[in-house]
Amino acid sequence: MEMKAISIFFLVLMYPIVSALLLRATRSTRDEFAELLRRMLQDPSIDEEHKIRISAMADDVFDWRFMAFATFAFPWIAFTGDFKTDLDETDIKFLERDDAKRLIALHMRCVTAASPLFTLTFAIVSFVSIAFLIFRFGATSIWETWADTVKYVSPKSA
């Protein structure tokens, strides 16, 4: 009982400290994300539907709920293969762009820093999902699955 109380106290005390340190450590990542996001929103070659999704990604950067929902959405999409049916040809073409790949990578870093507890949970769950994806579809499907997770989880893109 005493060890359990100490563990809970430690978690309650340390969680805000760890969160603050992670947010401070990822400030340059969030800055780069914001700059890339601004450039992509001004890019005339990106259609409005994708700009709405890009804009929705900005709302996730400090939101702990994104990783909470992603913890469930990512493996669901991985195991059901929903990303293959929900992404059309324009989505695939957009995801092949270098700036889109970079934006997704930066987004992943930002949202994981916003919620360390759900990031840890997500890491465990996604490890199994990614192994399944690589076995079933190949490495490119990881990008597609994350993009589809953003599509489902971000409120503006739904």
Tab-separated table of C-alpha atoms in Angstrom:
chain	number	residue	atom	x	y	z
A	1	MET	CA	0.000	0.000	0.000
A	2	GLU	CA	2.787	2.428	0.916
A	3	MET	CA	4.670	1.735	-2.318
A	4	LYS	CA	1.495	2.325	-4.308
A	5	ALA	CA	0.949	5.696	-2.609
A	6	ILE	CA	4.570	6.695	-3.251
A	7	SER	CA	4.254	5.692	-6.910
A	8	ILE	CA	1.053	7.696	-7.364
A	9	PHE	CA	2.577	10.706	-5.601
A	10	PHE	CA	5.688	10.450	-7.786
A	11	LEU	CA	3.590	10.288	-10.966
A	12	VAL	CA	1.415	13.212	-9.931
A	13	LEU	CA	4.477	15.268	-9.022
A	14	MET	CA	6.677	14.297	-11.962
A	15	TYR	CA	4.140	14.336	-14.801
A	16	PRO	CA	3.862	18.151	-15.022
A	17	ILE	CA	7.640	18.488	-14.771
A	18	VAL	CA	8.267	15.938	-17.509
A	19	SER	CA	5.571	17.570	-19.659
A	20	ALA	CA	7.115	21.021	-19.260
A	21	LEU	CA	10.599	19.714	-20.057
A	22	LEU	CA	9.353	17.949	-23.185
A	23	LEU	CA	7.514	21.037	-24.386
A	24	ARG	CA	10.614	23.156	-23.822
A	25	ALA	CA	12.822	20.606	-25.600
A	26	THR	CA	10.534	20.525	-28.633
A	27	ARG	CA	10.103	24.270	-29.054
A	28	SER	CA	12.314	24.384	-32.166
A	29	THR	CA	10.302	21.493	-33.632
A	30	ARG	CA	7.045	23.393	-33.052
A	31	ASP	CA	8.590	26.510	-34.593
A	32	GLU	CA	9.672	24.574	-37.680
A	33	PHE	CA	6.233	22.956	-37.842
A	34	ALA	CA	4.538	26.383	-37.698
A	35	GLU	CA	6.775	27.791	-40.429
A	36	LEU	CA	6.230	24.807	-42.727
A	37	LEU	CA	2.514	24.933	-42.004
A	38	ARG	CA	2.364	28.621	-42.996
A	39	ARG	CA	4.240	27.927	-46.246
A	40	MET	CA	1.981	25.012	-47.130
A	41	LEU	CA	-1.195	26.975	-46.420
A	42	GLN	CA	0.025	29.676	-48.822
A	43	ASP	CA	1.087	27.187	-51.501
A	44	PRO	CA	-1.287	27.489	-54.486
A	45	SER	CA	-0.477	23.935	-55.621
A	46	ILE	CA	-2.171	22.460	-52.518
A	47	ASP	CA	-5.938	22.070	-52.839
A	48	GLU	CA	-8.359	23.462	-50.259
A	49	GLU	CA	-9.295	20.063	-48.806
A	50	HIS	CA	-5.675	19.367	-47.923
A	51	LYS	CA	-5.253	22.891	-46.573
A	52	ILE	CA	-8.145	22.231	-44.183
A	53	ARG	CA	-6.392	19.069	-42.954
A	54	ILE	CA	-3.084	20.930	-42.650
A	55	SER	CA	-4.783	23.673	-40.650
A	56	ALA	CA	-6.411	21.088	-38.376
A	57	MET	CA	-2.975	19.658	-37.605
A	58	ALA	CA	-2.001	23.007	-36.058
A	59	ASP	CA	-4.771	22.652	-33.482
A	60	ASP	CA	-3.298	19.349	-32.273
A	61	VAL	CA	0.155	20.604	-31.322
A	62	PHE	CA	-0.655	21.278	-27.640
A	63	ASP	CA	-3.710	19.048	-27.292
A	64	TRP	CA	-3.198	15.956	-25.106
A	65	ARG	CA	-6.411	14.449	-26.490
A	66	PHE	CA	-4.849	13.866	-29.892
A	67	MET	CA	-2.531	11.161	-28.543
A	68	ALA	CA	-5.327	9.703	-26.413
A	69	PHE	CA	-7.518	9.250	-29.491
A	70	ALA	CA	-4.565	8.266	-31.692
A	71	THR	CA	-3.762	5.458	-29.248
A	72	PHE	CA	-7.034	3.851	-30.321
A	73	ALA	CA	-7.374	5.137	-33.889
A	74	PHE	CA	-3.888	4.190	-35.145
A	75	PRO	CA	-4.126	0.450	-34.364
A	76	TRP	CA	-7.755	0.350	-35.551
A	77	ILE	CA	-6.715	1.792	-38.884
A	78	ALA	CA	-3.675	-0.488	-39.021
A	79	PHE	CA	-5.590	-3.675	-38.304
A	80	THR	CA	-8.671	-2.914	-40.373
A	81	GLY	CA	-6.759	-1.451	-43.310
A	82	ASP	CA	-9.147	1.535	-43.417
A	83	PHE	CA	-6.369	3.807	-44.674
A	84	LYS	CA	-6.390	2.010	-48.000
A	85	THR	CA	-10.050	2.818	-48.625
A	86	ASP	CA	-10.195	6.315	-47.108
A	87	LEU	CA	-7.222	7.829	-48.922
A	88	ASP	CA	-7.918	8.631	-52.540
A	89	GLU	CA	-5.432	9.277	-55.350
A	90	THR	CA	-5.070	12.992	-54.511
A	91	ASP	CA	-4.339	12.103	-50.872
A	92	ILE	CA	-1.625	9.650	-51.918
A	93	LYS	CA	-0.130	12.203	-54.318
A	94	PHE	CA	-0.176	14.846	-51.571
A	95	LEU	CA	1.495	12.466	-49.082
A	96	GLU	CA	4.293	11.792	-51.563
A	97	ARG	CA	5.371	15.446	-51.401
A	98	ASP	CA	8.527	16.052	-49.368
A	99	ASP	CA	6.956	18.956	-47.479
A	100	ALA	CA	3.929	16.814	-46.543
A	101	LYS	CA	6.201	14.046	-45.254
A	102	ARG	CA	8.169	16.604	-43.240
A	103	LEU	CA	4.965	18.151	-41.873
A	104	ILE	CA	3.700	14.744	-40.753
A	105	ALA	CA	7.023	13.949	-39.065
A	106	LEU	CA	7.033	17.310	-37.245
A	107	HIS	CA	3.379	16.870	-36.291
A	108	MET	CA	4.173	13.479	-34.780
A	109	ARG	CA	6.959	14.987	-32.665
A	110	CYS	CA	4.809	17.897	-31.501
A	111	VAL	CA	1.765	15.912	-30.433
A	112	THR	CA	3.829	13.258	-28.690
A	113	ALA	CA	5.518	15.943	-26.578
A	114	ALA	CA	2.125	17.373	-25.600
A	115	SER	CA	1.043	14.183	-23.797
A	116	PRO	CA	3.822	12.010	-22.358
A	117	LEU	CA	1.471	9.512	-20.704
A	118	PHE	CA	-0.574	8.829	-23.823
A	119	THR	CA	2.601	8.893	-25.893
A	120	LEU	CA	3.967	6.035	-23.820
A	121	THR	CA	0.695	4.150	-24.237
A	122	PHE	CA	0.690	4.940	-27.942
A	123	ALA	CA	4.283	3.713	-28.301
A	124	ILE	CA	3.421	0.329	-26.844
A	125	VAL	CA	0.235	-0.070	-28.881
A	126	SER	CA	1.732	1.252	-32.105
A	127	PHE	CA	4.788	-1.003	-31.875
A	128	VAL	CA	2.496	-3.969	-32.406
A	129	SER	CA	0.514	-2.100	-35.072
A	130	ILE	CA	3.616	-1.044	-37.014
A	131	ALA	CA	5.016	-4.560	-36.943
A	132	PHE	CA	1.699	-5.733	-38.343
A	133	LEU	CA	1.696	-2.991	-40.995
A	134	ILE	CA	5.222	-3.739	-42.183
A	135	PHE	CA	4.442	-7.426	-42.324
A	136	ARG	CA	1.144	-6.851	-44.121
A	137	PHE	CA	1.643	-3.807	-46.361
A	138	GLY	CA	5.193	-2.441	-46.284
A	139	ALA	CA	6.876	0.619	-44.737
A	140	THR	CA	5.046	3.298	-46.798
A	141	SER	CA	1.783	2.399	-45.122
A	142	ILE	CA	3.067	3.890	-41.846
A	143	TRP	CA	2.860	7.412	-43.355
A	144	GLU	CA	-0.566	6.680	-44.789
A	145	THR	CA	-1.830	5.345	-41.472
A	146	TRP	CA	-0.585	8.398	-39.560
A	147	ALA	CA	-2.139	10.718	-42.148
A	148	ASP	CA	-5.430	8.865	-41.875
A	149	THR	CA	-5.195	8.987	-38.064
A	150	VAL	CA	-4.840	12.772	-38.310
A	151	LYS	CA	-7.838	12.822	-40.650
A	152	TYR	CA	-9.992	10.971	-38.082
A	153	VAL	CA	-8.711	12.587	-34.895
A	154	SER	CA	-8.312	16.260	-35.863
A	155	PRO	CA	-11.705	17.945	-35.410
A	156	LYS	CA	-11.587	20.234	-38.462
A	157	SER	CA	-10.667	17.560	-40.959
A	158	ALA	CA	-13.537	15.196	-40.211
